[in-house]
Amino acid sequence: MSVIDKKIETPKDCGTPNHKEVNENGIGLLKYLIVGMLFGIIFVKGEIVSWFRIQEMFRLQSFYMYGVIGSAIVVGIISIQLIKGLNIKTIHGEKIVVPKKEFRKGQIIGGFIFGLGWALTGACPGPLFAQIGSGFTVILVTLVSAIAGTWVYGRFADKLPN
Amino acid sequence: MEQFIEWITQPWPWWVAGPLIGLTVPTLLIIGNKSFGISSSLRHVCAMCVPANIPFFTYNWKKEMWNIVFVLGVLVGGFLATTFLANPETILVAEATQQDLAALGITDYSQLLPAEIFNWENLFTGKGLLFFVIGGFLVGFGTRYAGGCTSGHAIMGISSLQWPSLVATIFFMVGGFLMTHVLLGPLMKLVGF
């Protein structure tokens, strides 16, 4: 088998494991656009994209963000328990798979580094996109820099403690 | 109808926004067996554009297109909410936070982000370097190193009761507290606030 023919598989931990058996294209992808749009609207209407809300959170001066994250987790836990308990299938009739996350040192070191950036930019990756959409075009620079940071991690991943 | 418009243009309380965000988890699982996560989109962009033969970026990114489409949706949603559903009032921020931020030179609450920091004029200054370039880099590097961000770990990971995600989330907060309470003040002085 030549190198070109060699099938490249998605690595196990690419961050957003995709367990749908058949690839989706075109119209099939539209539903993710719609869910993303609703998500973006919630981000702006909940003011979660606001640098000020993140400052309030880290200064422990408002309950707001703790309420958002806490209630999101509660709803998430109940949903996943229901999916498991009732053996709910996807709309395509496939069994729903929630991949297991392995513990690595990166979750500590990388998590800490991300936290430093989170407090500076006032945004985790999701809000970055919503901020650009809401007219803060300069955040494009932050996004490009975040992509560069991701690339540098990928470049040196095997040399970092993990 | 008018009442509905008035209601929907208000900022939404946490007990509306939070549960709706939580519902993204089962929605993505049910419509396509997808695990919720946003920072991976940054990795997919790298894989698409500059894989450079790095093993970390050589995988079948076409299968992950849904994630790119999803974040484009988030961008469009941000546009729609700001264009059609914007709150006409200034953003309400806790009194104590306003006092703390005033001491750092931040007093403009007319937009969701402080105008003193987030504008194009700051791009080629120390302010731009700190908040956009270094801030963005730390977000991108850290989130990939941690294997996920607030959506992948704090929401999806903890929702599926995975303790490594709880560890990651605790360290997100540790980094944030350190930046906010120890580093932010001196760094802002350094770049001219």
Short mmCIF file of N, CA, C and O in Angstrom, two decimals, chain A residues 110-161:
data_model
loop_
_atom_site.label_atom_id
_atom_site.label_comp_id
_atom_site.label_asym_id
_atom_site.label_seq_id
_atom_site.Cartn_x
_atom_site.Cartn_y
_atom_site.Cartn_z
N GLY A 110 -2.75 22.57 30.55
CA GLY A 110 -3.46 23.24 29.47
C GLY A 110 -4.67 24.00 30.01
O GLY A 110 -4.95 25.12 29.59
N GLY A 111 -5.39 23.37 30.94
CA GLY A 111 -6.55 24.02 31.53
C GLY A 111 -6.17 25.33 32.19
O GLY A 111 -6.84 26.35 32.02
N PHE A 112 -5.06 25.30 32.91
CA PHE A 112 -4.57 26.51 33.59
C PHE A 112 -4.22 27.61 32.58
O PHE A 112 -4.60 28.78 32.74
N ILE A 113 -3.53 27.22 31.50
CA ILE A 113 -3.15 28.19 30.45
C ILE A 113 -4.40 28.78 29.80
O ILE A 113 -4.51 29.98 29.57
N PHE A 114 -5.37 27.90 29.52
CA PHE A 114 -6.62 28.39 28.93
C PHE A 114 -7.29 29.40 29.87
O PHE A 114 -7.79 30.43 29.41
N GLY A 115 -7.28 29.10 31.17
CA GLY A 115 -7.91 30.00 32.14
C GLY A 115 -7.30 31.40 32.10
O GLY A 115 -8.01 32.40 32.17
N LEU A 116 -5.96 31.46 31.97
CA LEU A 116 -5.29 32.77 31.88
C LEU A 116 -5.83 33.55 30.67
O LEU A 116 -6.13 34.74 30.75
N GLY A 117 -5.95 32.86 29.55
CA GLY A 117 -6.45 33.50 28.32
C GLY A 117 -7.92 33.86 28.42
O GLY A 117 -8.35 34.90 27.91
N TRP A 118 -8.69 33.01 29.09
CA TRP A 118 -10.13 33.23 29.25
C TRP A 118 -10.38 34.55 29.96
O TRP A 118 -11.22 35.36 29.57
N ALA A 119 -9.61 34.81 31.04
CA ALA A 119 -9.81 36.04 31.81
C ALA A 119 -9.34 37.27 31.02
O ALA A 119 -9.87 38.36 31.21
N LEU A 120 -8.36 37.11 30.13
CA LEU A 120 -7.88 38.25 29.33
C LEU A 120 -8.88 38.59 28.24
O LEU A 120 -9.30 39.75 28.10
N THR A 121 -9.24 37.59 27.45
CA THR A 121 -10.10 37.85 26.28
C THR A 121 -11.57 37.97 26.69
O THR A 121 -12.36 38.51 25.94
N GLY A 122 -11.92 37.44 27.86
CA GLY A 122 -13.32 37.42 28.26
C GLY A 122 -14.12 36.47 27.41
O GLY A 122 -15.34 36.57 27.31
N ALA A 123 -13.43 35.51 26.79
CA ALA A 123 -14.14 34.62 25.88
C ALA A 123 -13.49 33.25 25.83
O ALA A 123 -12.28 33.13 25.74
N CYS A 124 -14.33 32.22 25.87
CA CYS A 124 -13.85 30.90 25.51
C CYS A 124 -14.13 30.76 24.01
O CYS A 124 -14.71 31.67 23.41
N PRO A 125 -13.72 29.66 23.39
CA PRO A 125 -13.84 29.60 21.93
C PRO A 125 -15.25 29.89 21.38
O PRO A 125 -15.38 30.59 20.39
N GLY A 126 -16.30 29.37 22.02
CA GLY A 126 -17.65 29.63 21.52
C GLY A 126 -17.97 31.11 21.41
O GLY A 126 -18.30 31.62 20.34
N PRO A 127 -17.86 31.83 22.54
CA PRO A 127 -18.13 33.27 22.49
C PRO A 127 -17.26 34.05 21.51
O PRO A 127 -17.71 35.07 20.99
N LEU A 128 -16.04 33.57 21.22
CA LEU A 128 -15.22 34.27 20.21
C LEU A 128 -16.00 34.44 18.91
O LEU A 128 -16.02 35.52 18.32
N PHE A 129 -16.63 33.34 18.46
CA PHE A 129 -17.38 33.39 17.21
C PHE A 129 -18.59 34.31 17.33
O PHE A 129 -18.89 35.08 16.41
N ALA A 130 -19.27 34.25 18.47
CA ALA A 130 -20.46 35.09 18.66
C ALA A 130 -20.07 36.57 18.75
O ALA A 130 -20.79 37.44 18.26
N GLN A 131 -18.91 36.85 19.34
CA GLN A 131 -18.45 38.25 19.44
C GLN A 131 -18.18 38.82 18.05
O GLN A 131 -18.55 39.95 17.74
N ILE A 132 -17.54 38.02 17.18
CA ILE A 132 -17.27 38.48 15.82
C ILE A 132 -18.60 38.75 15.12
O ILE A 132 -18.78 39.80 14.49
N GLY A 133 -19.55 37.82 15.26
CA GLY A 133 -20.86 37.99 14.63
C GLY A 133 -21.58 39.22 15.15
O GLY A 133 -22.32 39.88 14.41
N SER A 134 -21.37 39.55 16.44
CA SER A 134 -22.10 40.71 16.97
C SER A 134 -21.40 42.02 16.67
O SER A 134 -21.75 43.05 17.22
N GLY A 135 -20.41 42.00 15.78
CA GLY A 135 -19.86 43.24 15.26
C GLY A 135 -18.50 43.63 15.81
O GLY A 135 -17.95 44.65 15.40
N PHE A 136 -17.96 42.86 16.74
CA PHE A 136 -16.61 43.16 17.23
C PHE A 136 -15.59 42.50 16.31
O PHE A 136 -15.00 41.47 16.65
N THR A 137 -15.41 43.12 15.14
CA THR A 137 -14.60 42.47 14.11
C THR A 137 -13.13 42.31 14.53
O THR A 137 -12.45 41.43 14.02
N VAL A 138 -12.68 43.12 15.48
CA VAL A 138 -11.28 43.02 15.89
C VAL A 138 -11.01 41.66 16.56
O VAL A 138 -9.87 41.20 16.63
N ILE A 139 -12.09 41.00 17.03
CA ILE A 139 -11.93 39.68 17.64
C ILE A 139 -11.45 38.65 16.61
O ILE A 139 -10.95 37.58 16.97
N LEU A 140 -11.58 38.98 15.32
CA LEU A 140 -10.99 38.11 14.28
C LEU A 140 -9.51 37.89 14.55
O LEU A 140 -8.98 36.80 14.33
N VAL A 141 -8.85 38.93 15.05
CA VAL A 141 -7.42 38.82 15.36
C VAL A 141 -7.22 37.82 16.50
O VAL A 141 -6.33 36.96 16.45
N THR A 142 -8.08 37.90 17.52
CA THR A 142 -8.02 36.95 18.63
C THR A 142 -8.23 35.53 18.12
O THR A 142 -7.53 34.60 18.53
N LEU A 143 -9.20 35.38 17.20
CA LEU A 143 -9.50 34.05 16.66
C LEU A 143 -8.30 33.48 15.90
O LEU A 143 -7.92 32.33 16.09
N VAL A 144 -7.69 34.33 15.05
CA VAL A 144 -6.52 33.87 14.29
C VAL A 144 -5.40 33.48 15.25
O VAL A 144 -4.72 32.46 15.08
N SER A 145 -5.24 34.27 16.31
CA SER A 145 -4.21 33.97 17.30
C SER A 145 -4.53 32.66 18.04
O SER A 145 -3.62 31.88 18.34
N ALA A 146 -5.81 32.41 18.30
CA ALA A 146 -6.21 31.16 18.95
C ALA A 146 -5.92 29.97 18.03
O ALA A 146 -5.48 28.91 18.48
N ILE A 147 -6.17 30.15 16.72
CA ILE A 147 -5.86 29.08 15.76
C ILE A 147 -4.34 28.84 15.74
O ILE A 147 -3.89 27.69 15.74
N ALA A 148 -3.57 29.93 15.79
CA ALA A 148 -2.11 29.80 15.83
C ALA A 148 -1.68 29.05 17.09
O ALA A 148 -0.81 28.17 17.04
N GLY A 149 -2.31 29.36 18.22
CA GLY A 149 -2.00 28.66 19.48
C GLY A 149 -2.29 27.17 19.37
O GLY A 149 -1.51 26.34 19.85
N THR A 150 -3.41 26.85 18.74
CA THR A 150 -3.78 25.45 18.54
C THR A 150 -2.73 24.74 17.67
O THR A 150 -2.32 23.62 17.96
N TRP A 151 -2.29 25.44 16.62
CA TRP A 151 -1.29 24.86 15.71
C TRP A 151 0.03 24.61 16.45
O TRP A 151 0.63 23.53 16.33
N VAL A 152 0.45 25.60 17.23
CA VAL A 152 1.72 25.45 17.97
C VAL A 152 1.61 24.27 18.95
O VAL A 152 2.55 23.48 19.08
N TYR A 153 0.44 24.11 19.59
CA TYR A 153 0.28 22.94 20.46
C TYR A 153 0.45 21.66 19.65
O TYR A 153 1.18 20.75 20.05
N GLY A 154 -0.23 21.61 18.51
CA GLY A 154 -0.17 20.40 17.67
C GLY A 154 1.25 20.10 17.21
O GLY A 154 1.68 18.95 17.18
N ARG A 155 1.99 21.16 16.91
CA ARG A 155 3.37 21.01 16.43
C ARG A 155 4.26 20.41 17.51
O ARG A 155 5.14 19.60 17.22
N PHE A 156 4.05 20.82 18.75
CA PHE A 156 4.94 20.38 19.83
C PHE A 156 4.28 19.40 20.80
O PHE A 156 4.82 19.11 21.87
N ALA A 157 3.12 18.89 20.42
CA ALA A 157 2.34 18.03 21.32
C ALA A 157 3.16 16.88 21.89
O ALA A 157 3.06 16.55 23.07
N ASP A 158 4.00 16.26 21.02
CA ASP A 158 4.72 15.08 21.49
C ASP A 158 5.90 15.44 22.40
O ASP A 158 6.49 14.56 23.03
N LYS A 159 6.24 16.73 22.48
CA LYS A 159 7.37 17.13 23.34
C LYS A 159 6.89 17.69 24.67
O LYS A 159 7.70 17.95 25.57
N LEU A 160 5.60 17.88 24.82
CA LEU A 160 5.07 18.47 26.05
C LEU A 160 4.67 17.37 27.03
O LEU A 160 4.26 16.29 26.61
N PRO A 161 4.78 17.65 28.34
CA PRO A 161 4.35 16.64 29.31
C PRO A 161 2.86 16.37 29.16
O PRO A 161 2.07 17.31 29.06
#
